mmCIF file of N, CA and C in Angstrom:
data_model
loop_
_atom_site.group_PDB
_atom_site.id
_atom_site.type_symbol
_atom_site.label_atom_id
_atom_site.label_comp_id
_atom_site.label_asym_id
_atom_site.label_seq_id
_atom_site.Cartn_x
_atom_site.Cartn_y
_atom_site.Cartn_z
ATOM 1 N N MET H 1312 0.827 -1.103 0.137
ATOM 2 C CA MET H 1312 0.030 -0.015 0.017
ATOM 3 C C MET H 1312 0.812 1.300 0.085
ATOM 4 N N ARG H 1313 0.632 2.153 -0.855
ATOM 5 C CA ARG H 1313 1.238 3.427 -0.751
ATOM 6 C C ARG H 1313 0.829 4.381 0.269
ATOM 7 N N ALA H 1314 1.489 5.313 0.654
ATOM 8 C CA ALA H 1314 1.299 6.293 1.659
ATOM 9 C C ALA H 1314 0.138 7.207 1.278
ATOM 10 N N ASN H 1315 -0.127 7.338 0.186
ATOM 11 C CA ASN H 1315 -1.365 8.081 -0.041
ATOM 12 C C ASN H 1315 -2.478 7.426 -0.606
ATOM 13 N N ASP H 1316 -2.617 6.198 -0.420
ATOM 14 C CA ASP H 1316 -3.832 5.261 -0.497
ATOM 15 C C ASP H 1316 -4.770 5.476 0.633
ATOM 16 N N PRO H 1317 -5.956 5.207 0.465
ATOM 17 C CA PRO H 1317 -6.960 5.475 1.616
ATOM 18 C C PRO H 1317 -6.859 4.245 2.346
ATOM 19 N N SER H 1318 -7.029 4.397 3.561
ATOM 20 C CA SER H 1318 -6.995 3.384 4.583
ATOM 21 C C SER H 1318 -8.211 3.388 5.655
ATOM 22 N N SER H 1319 -8.513 2.424 6.195
ATOM 23 C CA SER H 1319 -9.788 2.257 6.959
ATOM 24 C C SER H 1319 -9.374 1.603 8.387
ATOM 25 N N LYS H 1320 -9.972 2.119 9.435
ATOM 26 C CA LYS H 1320 -9.673 1.617 10.833
ATOM 27 C C LYS H 1320 -11.043 1.942 11.488
ATOM 28 N N VAL H 1321 -11.004 1.314 12.589
ATOM 29 C CA VAL H 1321 -11.989 1.325 13.693
ATOM 30 C C VAL H 1321 -11.316 1.939 14.975
ATOM 31 N N PHE H 1322 -11.971 2.960 15.449
ATOM 32 C CA PHE H 1322 -11.442 3.750 16.787
ATOM 33 C C PHE H 1322 -12.469 3.505 17.951
ATOM 34 N N TYR H 1323 -11.849 2.933 18.861
ATOM 35 C CA TYR H 1323 -12.571 2.639 20.071
ATOM 36 C C TYR H 1323 -11.969 3.439 21.170
ATOM 37 N N LYS H 1324 -12.777 4.553 21.708
ATOM 38 C CA LYS H 1324 -12.237 5.136 22.865
ATOM 39 C C LYS H 1324 -12.756 4.481 24.049
ATOM 40 N N GLY H 1325 -11.798 4.144 24.855
ATOM 41 C CA GLY H 1325 -11.989 3.209 25.939
ATOM 42 C C GLY H 1325 -11.873 4.087 27.284
ATOM 43 N N ASN H 1326 -12.144 3.380 28.458
ATOM 44 C CA ASN H 1326 -12.050 4.085 29.667
ATOM 45 C C ASN H 1326 -10.391 4.368 29.969
ATOM 46 N N SER H 1327 -9.763 3.512 29.602
ATOM 47 C CA SER H 1327 -8.272 3.728 30.137
ATOM 48 C C SER H 1327 -7.425 4.151 28.994
ATOM 49 N N ASP H 1328 -7.658 3.847 27.867
ATOM 50 C CA ASP H 1328 -6.929 4.011 26.517
ATOM 51 C C ASP H 1328 -7.768 4.053 25.364
ATOM 52 N N ASP H 1329 -7.137 4.277 24.148
ATOM 53 C CA ASP H 1329 -7.935 4.436 23.013
ATOM 54 C C ASP H 1329 -7.264 3.277 22.096
ATOM 55 N N PHE H 1330 -7.953 2.648 21.524
ATOM 56 C CA PHE H 1330 -7.684 1.407 20.504
ATOM 57 C C PHE H 1330 -8.140 1.581 19.279
ATOM 58 N N ILE H 1331 -7.082 0.938 18.292
ATOM 59 C CA ILE H 1331 -7.500 1.076 16.784
ATOM 60 C C ILE H 1331 -7.285 -0.411 16.284
ATOM 61 N N VAL H 1332 -8.144 -0.807 15.435
ATOM 62 C CA VAL H 1332 -8.080 -1.998 14.544
ATOM 63 C C VAL H 1332 -8.193 -1.613 13.176
ATOM 64 N N PHE H 1333 -7.204 -1.907 12.362
ATOM 65 C CA PHE H 1333 -7.367 -1.723 10.894
ATOM 66 C C PHE H 1333 -8.158 -2.762 10.129
ATOM 67 N N VAL H 1334 -8.867 -2.063 9.105
ATOM 68 C CA VAL H 1334 -9.851 -2.826 8.371
ATOM 69 C C VAL H 1334 -9.605 -2.720 6.922
ATOM 70 N N ASP H 1335 -9.707 -4.120 6.297
ATOM 71 C CA ASP H 1335 -9.242 -4.086 4.854
ATOM 72 C C ASP H 1335 -10.355 -3.487 4.148
ATOM 73 N N ASP H 1336 -11.629 -3.708 4.247
ATOM 74 C CA ASP H 1336 -12.638 -3.253 3.376
ATOM 75 C C ASP H 1336 -13.942 -2.849 4.142
ATOM 76 N N PRO H 1337 -14.221 -1.634 4.072
ATOM 77 C CA PRO H 1337 -15.551 -1.073 4.826
ATOM 78 C C PRO H 1337 -16.693 -1.834 4.554
ATOM 79 N N ALA H 1338 -16.949 -2.449 3.186
ATOM 80 C CA ALA H 1338 -18.157 -3.239 2.807
ATOM 81 C C ALA H 1338 -18.010 -4.463 3.688
ATOM 82 N N ALA H 1339 -16.664 -5.194 3.810
ATOM 83 C CA ALA H 1339 -16.787 -6.411 4.519
ATOM 84 C C ALA H 1339 -17.271 -6.247 6.116
ATOM 85 N N LEU H 1340 -16.832 -4.972 6.571
ATOM 86 C CA LEU H 1340 -17.164 -4.717 7.949
ATOM 87 C C LEU H 1340 -18.557 -4.658 8.146
ATOM 88 N N LYS H 1341 -19.218 -4.095 7.413
ATOM 89 C CA LYS H 1341 -20.670 -3.750 7.402
ATOM 90 C C LYS H 1341 -21.384 -5.147 7.153
ATOM 91 N N ASN H 1342 -20.916 -6.063 6.190
ATOM 92 C CA ASN H 1342 -21.447 -7.274 6.007
ATOM 93 C C ASN H 1342 -21.135 -8.096 7.234
ATOM 94 N N TRP H 1343 -20.178 -7.934 7.949
ATOM 95 C CA TRP H 1343 -19.888 -8.717 9.188
ATOM 96 C C TRP H 1343 -20.777 -8.400 10.313
ATOM 97 N N LYS H 1344 -21.032 -7.129 10.515
ATOM 98 C CA LYS H 1344 -21.870 -6.620 11.457
ATOM 99 C C LYS H 1344 -23.244 -7.415 11.327
ATOM 100 N N ASN H 1345 -23.733 -7.593 10.046
ATOM 101 C CA ASN H 1345 -24.953 -8.076 9.724
ATOM 102 C C ASN H 1345 -25.108 -9.689 9.666
ATOM 103 N N ASP H 1346 -23.834 -10.234 9.544
ATOM 104 C CA ASP H 1346 -23.575 -11.696 9.472
ATOM 105 C C ASP H 1346 -22.301 -12.175 9.922
ATOM 106 N N ARG H 1347 -22.444 -12.624 11.135
ATOM 107 C CA ARG H 1347 -21.338 -13.108 12.072
ATOM 108 C C ARG H 1347 -20.784 -14.366 11.511
ATOM 109 N N SER H 1348 -21.403 -14.936 10.319
ATOM 110 C CA SER H 1348 -20.748 -16.185 9.995
ATOM 111 C C SER H 1348 -19.327 -15.765 9.136
ATOM 112 N N ILE H 1349 -19.309 -14.400 8.799
ATOM 113 C CA ILE H 1349 -18.162 -14.114 8.012
ATOM 114 C C ILE H 1349 -17.012 -14.216 8.922
ATOM 115 N N PRO H 1350 -15.847 -14.639 8.490
ATOM 116 C CA PRO H 1350 -14.750 -14.837 9.223
ATOM 117 C C PRO H 1350 -14.168 -13.413 9.675
ATOM 118 N N LEU H 1351 -13.592 -13.193 10.842
ATOM 119 C CA LEU H 1351 -12.940 -12.019 11.075
ATOM 120 C C LEU H 1351 -11.567 -11.665 10.242
ATOM 121 N N SER H 1352 -11.015 -12.584 9.631
ATOM 122 C CA SER H 1352 -9.944 -12.681 8.684
ATOM 123 C C SER H 1352 -10.235 -12.046 7.524
ATOM 124 N N ASP H 1353 -11.562 -11.992 7.021
ATOM 125 C CA ASP H 1353 -11.813 -11.326 5.824
ATOM 126 C C ASP H 1353 -12.397 -9.757 6.070
ATOM 127 N N VAL H 1354 -12.239 -9.353 7.407
ATOM 128 C CA VAL H 1354 -12.673 -8.120 7.834
ATOM 129 C C VAL H 1354 -11.548 -7.225 8.439
ATOM 130 N N VAL H 1355 -10.698 -7.677 9.033
ATOM 131 C CA VAL H 1355 -9.507 -7.231 9.618
ATOM 132 C C VAL H 1355 -8.320 -7.106 8.809
ATOM 133 N N ASN H 1356 -7.342 -6.162 9.004
ATOM 134 C CA ASN H 1356 -6.051 -6.177 8.323
ATOM 135 C C ASN H 1356 -5.085 -6.743 9.297
ATOM 136 N N GLY H 1357 -5.018 -8.025 9.522
ATOM 137 C CA GLY H 1357 -4.211 -8.418 10.732
ATOM 138 C C GLY H 1357 -4.657 -8.267 11.929
ATOM 139 N N PHE H 1358 -4.407 -9.461 12.725
ATOM 140 C CA PHE H 1358 -4.989 -9.503 14.131
ATOM 141 C C PHE H 1358 -4.034 -8.635 15.111
ATOM 142 N N LYS H 1359 -4.090 -7.483 14.951
ATOM 143 C CA LYS H 1359 -3.222 -6.601 15.842
ATOM 144 C C LYS H 1359 -4.013 -5.460 16.131
ATOM 145 N N ILE H 1360 -3.848 -5.116 17.736
ATOM 146 C CA ILE H 1360 -4.775 -4.051 18.139
ATOM 147 C C ILE H 1360 -3.706 -2.970 18.847
ATOM 148 N N PHE H 1361 -3.864 -1.685 18.327
ATOM 149 C CA PHE H 1361 -3.122 -0.645 18.771
ATOM 150 C C PHE H 1361 -3.551 0.104 19.622
ATOM 151 N N VAL H 1362 -2.827 0.778 20.400
ATOM 152 C CA VAL H 1362 -3.143 2.006 21.345
ATOM 153 C C VAL H 1362 -2.625 3.146 21.066
ATOM 154 N N THR H 1363 -3.308 4.295 21.260
ATOM 155 C CA THR H 1363 -2.746 5.503 21.081
ATOM 156 C C THR H 1363 -2.459 6.483 22.442
ATOM 157 N N HIS H 1364 -2.466 5.837 23.506
ATOM 158 C CA HIS H 1364 -2.072 6.449 24.898
ATOM 159 C C HIS H 1364 -2.933 7.693 24.886
ATOM 160 N N ARG H 1365 -4.289 7.559 24.705
ATOM 161 C CA ARG H 1365 -5.081 8.514 24.977
ATOM 162 C C ARG H 1365 -5.039 9.810 24.247
ATOM 163 N N HIS H 1366 -4.438 9.725 22.871
ATOM 164 C CA HIS H 1366 -4.105 10.843 21.979
ATOM 165 C C HIS H 1366 -5.130 10.846 20.878
ATOM 166 N N GLY H 1367 -6.271 10.284 21.004
ATOM 167 C CA GLY H 1367 -7.206 9.919 19.977
ATOM 168 C C GLY H 1367 -6.972 9.091 18.893
ATOM 169 N N SER H 1368 -7.529 9.180 17.729
ATOM 170 C CA SER H 1368 -7.431 8.449 16.622
ATOM 171 C C SER H 1368 -6.045 8.802 15.761
ATOM 172 N N GLN H 1369 -5.416 9.879 16.089
ATOM 173 C CA GLN H 1369 -4.310 10.286 15.256
ATOM 174 C C GLN H 1369 -2.968 10.268 16.009
ATOM 175 N N GLY H 1370 -3.046 9.787 17.287
ATOM 176 C CA GLY H 1370 -1.869 9.500 18.130
ATOM 177 C C GLY H 1370 -0.971 8.506 17.478
ATOM 178 N N VAL H 1371 0.230 8.331 18.071
ATOM 179 C CA VAL H 1371 1.394 7.396 17.804
ATOM 180 C C VAL H 1371 0.749 5.995 18.198
ATOM 181 N N LEU H 1372 0.854 5.028 17.278
ATOM 182 C CA LEU H 1372 0.408 3.745 17.536
ATOM 183 C C LEU H 1372 1.366 2.876 18.050
ATOM 184 N N ASP H 1373 0.998 2.066 19.081
ATOM 185 C CA ASP H 1373 1.927 1.105 19.729
ATOM 186 C C ASP H 1373 0.765 -0.130 19.799
ATOM 187 N N GLY H 1374 1.435 -1.200 19.908
ATOM 188 C CA GLY H 1374 0.953 -2.478 19.978
ATOM 189 C C GLY H 1374 0.367 -2.492 21.514
ATOM 190 N N ALA H 1375 -1.064 -3.077 21.572
ATOM 191 C CA ALA H 1375 -1.618 -3.229 22.775
ATOM 192 C C ALA H 1375 -1.114 -4.203 23.716
ATOM 193 N N SER H 1376 -0.818 -3.986 24.940
ATOM 194 C CA SER H 1376 -0.268 -4.992 25.967
ATOM 195 C C SER H 1376 -1.517 -5.756 26.397
ATOM 196 N N ASN H 1377 -1.207 -7.138 26.846
ATOM 197 C CA ASN H 1377 -2.185 -7.966 27.602
ATOM 198 C C ASN H 1377 -2.750 -7.169 28.717
ATOM 199 N N ALA H 1378 -2.140 -6.533 29.438
ATOM 200 C CA ALA H 1378 -2.614 -5.723 30.699
ATOM 201 C C ALA H 1378 -3.527 -4.733 30.194
ATOM 202 N N SER H 1379 -3.255 -3.836 29.163
ATOM 203 C CA SER H 1379 -4.337 -2.817 28.659
ATOM 204 C C SER H 1379 -5.589 -3.448 28.164
ATOM 205 N N LEU H 1380 -5.513 -4.621 27.515
ATOM 206 C CA LEU H 1380 -6.541 -5.124 26.987
ATOM 207 C C LEU H 1380 -7.290 -5.847 28.148
ATOM 208 N N ASP H 1381 -6.791 -6.619 29.201
ATOM 209 C CA ASP H 1381 -7.482 -7.059 30.423
ATOM 210 C C ASP H 1381 -8.243 -5.928 31.038
ATOM 211 N N ASN H 1382 -7.589 -4.770 31.037
ATOM 212 C CA ASN H 1382 -8.155 -3.443 31.996
ATOM 213 C C ASN H 1382 -9.334 -3.076 31.304
ATOM 214 N N GLU H 1383 -9.423 -2.914 29.881
ATOM 215 C CA GLU H 1383 -10.383 -2.402 29.188
ATOM 216 C C GLU H 1383 -11.419 -3.488 28.791
ATOM 217 N N PHE H 1384 -11.096 -4.659 28.446
ATOM 218 C CA PHE H 1384 -12.260 -5.465 27.959
ATOM 219 C C PHE H 1384 -12.278 -6.780 28.878
ATOM 220 N N GLY H 1385 -11.621 -6.865 29.890
ATOM 221 C CA GLY H 1385 -11.652 -7.999 30.747
ATOM 222 C C GLY H 1385 -11.231 -9.265 30.343
ATOM 223 N N THR H 1386 -10.495 -9.297 29.070
ATOM 224 C CA THR H 1386 -9.799 -10.385 28.664
ATOM 225 C C THR H 1386 -8.604 -9.903 27.754
ATOM 226 N N HIS H 1387 -7.612 -10.768 27.308
ATOM 227 C CA HIS H 1387 -6.668 -10.500 26.515
ATOM 228 C C HIS H 1387 -6.645 -11.406 25.178
ATOM 229 N N ASN H 1388 -7.920 -11.895 25.051
ATOM 230 C CA ASN H 1388 -7.977 -12.843 23.737
ATOM 231 C C ASN H 1388 -7.939 -11.816 22.623
ATOM 232 N N ILE H 1389 -7.285 -11.787 21.714
ATOM 233 C CA ILE H 1389 -7.199 -11.004 20.706
ATOM 234 C C ILE H 1389 -8.493 -11.017 19.816
ATOM 235 N N ASP H 1390 -9.008 -12.170 19.594
ATOM 236 C CA ASP H 1390 -10.378 -12.174 18.780
ATOM 237 C C ASP H 1390 -11.558 -11.612 19.553
ATOM 238 N N ASP H 1391 -11.539 -11.764 20.905
ATOM 239 C CA ASP H 1391 -12.717 -11.406 21.653
ATOM 240 C C ASP H 1391 -12.555 -9.715 21.733
ATOM 241 N N CYS H 1392 -11.456 -9.305 21.898
ATOM 242 C CA CYS H 1392 -11.092 -7.880 21.969
ATOM 243 C C CYS H 1392 -11.456 -7.254 20.609
ATOM 244 N N ILE H 1393 -11.109 -7.646 19.472
ATOM 245 C CA ILE H 1393 -11.336 -7.174 18.173
ATOM 246 C C ILE H 1393 -12.828 -7.132 17.905
ATOM 247 N N VAL H 1394 -13.441 -8.094 18.247
ATOM 248 C CA VAL H 1394 -14.982 -8.227 18.217
ATOM 249 C C VAL H 1394 -15.312 -6.966 18.838
ATOM 250 N N LYS H 1395 -15.097 -6.799 20.134
ATOM 251 C CA LYS H 1395 -15.705 -5.653 21.001
ATOM 252 C C LYS H 1395 -15.369 -4.363 20.331
ATOM 253 N N ILE H 1396 -14.062 -4.187 19.903
ATOM 254 C CA ILE H 1396 -13.767 -2.876 19.036
ATOM 255 C C ILE H 1396 -14.508 -2.629 17.860
ATOM 256 N N LEU H 1397 -14.708 -3.758 17.030
ATOM 257 C CA LEU H 1397 -15.601 -3.499 15.826
ATOM 258 C C LEU H 1397 -17.062 -3.321 16.228
ATOM 259 N N GLU H 1398 -17.593 -3.797 17.303
ATOM 260 C CA GLU H 1398 -18.903 -3.622 17.735
ATOM 261 C C GLU H 1398 -19.157 -2.110 18.067
ATOM 262 N N ARG H 1399 -18.272 -1.845 18.990
ATOM 263 C CA ARG H 1399 -18.439 -0.368 19.678
ATOM 264 C C ARG H 1399 -17.703 0.553 19.295
ATOM 265 N N GLY H 1400 -16.640 0.426 18.224
ATOM 266 C CA GLY H 1400 -15.978 1.635 18.041
ATOM 267 C C GLY H 1400 -16.600 2.362 16.655
ATOM 268 N N THR H 1401 -15.892 3.489 16.249
ATOM 269 C CA THR H 1401 -16.328 4.096 15.138
ATOM 270 C C THR H 1401 -15.295 3.868 14.018
ATOM 271 N N PHE H 1402 -15.911 3.843 12.905
ATOM 272 C CA PHE H 1402 -15.382 3.446 11.476
ATOM 273 C C PHE H 1402 -14.794 4.727 10.998
ATOM 274 N N GLN H 1403 -13.591 4.780 10.537
ATOM 275 C CA GLN H 1403 -12.917 5.992 10.181
ATOM 276 C C GLN H 1403 -11.923 5.516 8.651
ATOM 277 N N THR H 1404 -12.027 6.532 7.803
ATOM 278 C CA THR H 1404 -11.092 6.442 6.691
ATOM 279 C C THR H 1404 -10.193 7.692 6.776
ATOM 280 N N TYR H 1405 -8.993 7.618 6.109
ATOM 281 C CA TYR H 1405 -8.138 8.508 6.066
ATOM 282 C C TYR H 1405 -7.066 8.251 4.987
ATOM 283 N N THR H 1406 -6.469 9.369 4.437
ATOM 284 C CA THR H 1406 -5.371 9.155 3.470
ATOM 285 C C THR H 1406 -4.386 9.932 3.818
ATOM 286 N N GLN H 1407 -3.204 9.211 4.043
ATOM 287 C CA GLN H 1407 -2.006 9.942 4.341
ATOM 288 C C GLN H 1407 -1.316 10.659 3.242
ATOM 289 N N THR H 1408 -0.617 11.895 3.439
ATOM 290 C CA THR H 1408 -0.123 12.372 2.272
ATOM 291 C C THR H 1408 1.192 11.758 2.036
ATOM 292 N N GLU H 1409 1.370 11.980 0.681
ATOM 293 C CA GLU H 1409 2.636 11.388 0.150
ATOM 294 C C GLU H 1409 4.014 12.103 0.858
ATOM 295 N N HIS H 1410 4.938 11.388 1.096
ATOM 296 C CA HIS H 1410 6.172 11.944 1.675
ATOM 297 C C HIS H 1410 6.915 12.379 0.739
ATOM 298 N N GLN H 1411 7.665 13.617 1.043
ATOM 299 C CA GLN H 1411 8.428 14.372 0.198
ATOM 300 C C GLN H 1411 9.833 14.632 0.868
ATOM 301 N N ALA H 1412 10.569 13.611 0.972
ATOM 302 C CA ALA H 1412 11.689 14.093 1.720
ATOM 303 C C ALA H 1412 12.985 13.496 0.889
ATOM 304 N N ASP H 1413 14.273 14.111 1.100
ATOM 305 C CA ASP H 1413 15.380 13.655 0.452
ATOM 306 C C ASP H 1413 15.723 12.196 0.802
ATOM 307 N N THR H 1414 15.987 11.450 0.062
ATOM 308 C CA THR H 1414 16.331 10.059 0.406
ATOM 309 C C THR H 1414 17.945 9.937 0.704
ATOM 310 N N ASN H 1415 18.732 10.620 0.363
ATOM 311 C CA ASN H 1415 20.152 10.651 0.667
ATOM 312 C C ASN H 1415 20.656 12.121 1.031
ATOM 313 N N MET H 1416 20.812 12.465 2.265
ATOM 314 C CA MET H 1416 21.138 13.795 2.480
ATOM 315 C C MET H 1416 22.624 13.969 2.254
ATOM 316 N N THR H 1417 23.419 13.123 2.120
ATOM 317 C CA THR H 1417 24.751 13.132 1.852
ATOM 318 C C THR H 1417 25.065 13.694 0.356
ATOM 319 N N ASN H 1418 24.172 13.780 -0.363
ATOM 320 C CA ASN H 1418 24.380 14.075 -1.742
ATOM 321 C C ASN H 1418 24.157 15.588 -2.024
ATOM 322 N N GLY H 1419 23.589 16.421 -0.771
ATOM 323 C CA GLY H 1419 23.498 17.662 -0.756
ATOM 324 C C GLY H 1419 21.807 18.051 -1.103
ATOM 325 N N PRO H 1420 21.288 19.181 -1.116
ATOM 326 C CA PRO H 1420 20.114 19.554 -1.467
ATOM 327 C C PRO H 1420 19.419 18.859 -2.691
ATOM 328 N N ALA H 1421 18.160 18.380 -2.737
ATOM 329 C CA ALA H 1421 17.590 18.053 -3.879
ATOM 330 C C ALA H 1421 17.185 18.917 -4.859
ATOM 331 N N PHE H 1422 16.931 20.104 -4.315
ATOM 332 C CA PHE H 1422 16.563 21.344 -5.367
ATOM 333 C C PHE H 1422 17.537 22.301 -5.249
ATOM 334 N N ARG H 1423 18.019 22.765 -6.217
ATOM 335 C CA ARG H 1423 19.037 23.775 -6.547
ATOM 336 C C ARG H 1423 18.456 25.179 -7.170
#
């Protein structure tokens, strides 16, 4: 995926921290909410939960620890936590801007 391609995530504002799960396809998420026979692997982009340390949906992403999952959801089972985040969280799409940086600073400035 390129940096300027649109991405989708579900943001969950918890009592102790903010959690994010990335989603492959918004339509798959909608279908999953109506039909739980659809496997989670068709909905989420990897079985990884991120925390933003109470910095909202735009904060620095770190992997959620078992302790933070236990505190918020009462379990650290990844599947159960992802289901709760998908059910209670808010769906968001975003597009990151393309990076415009020098690749090799030892060559001097890129623009003269």
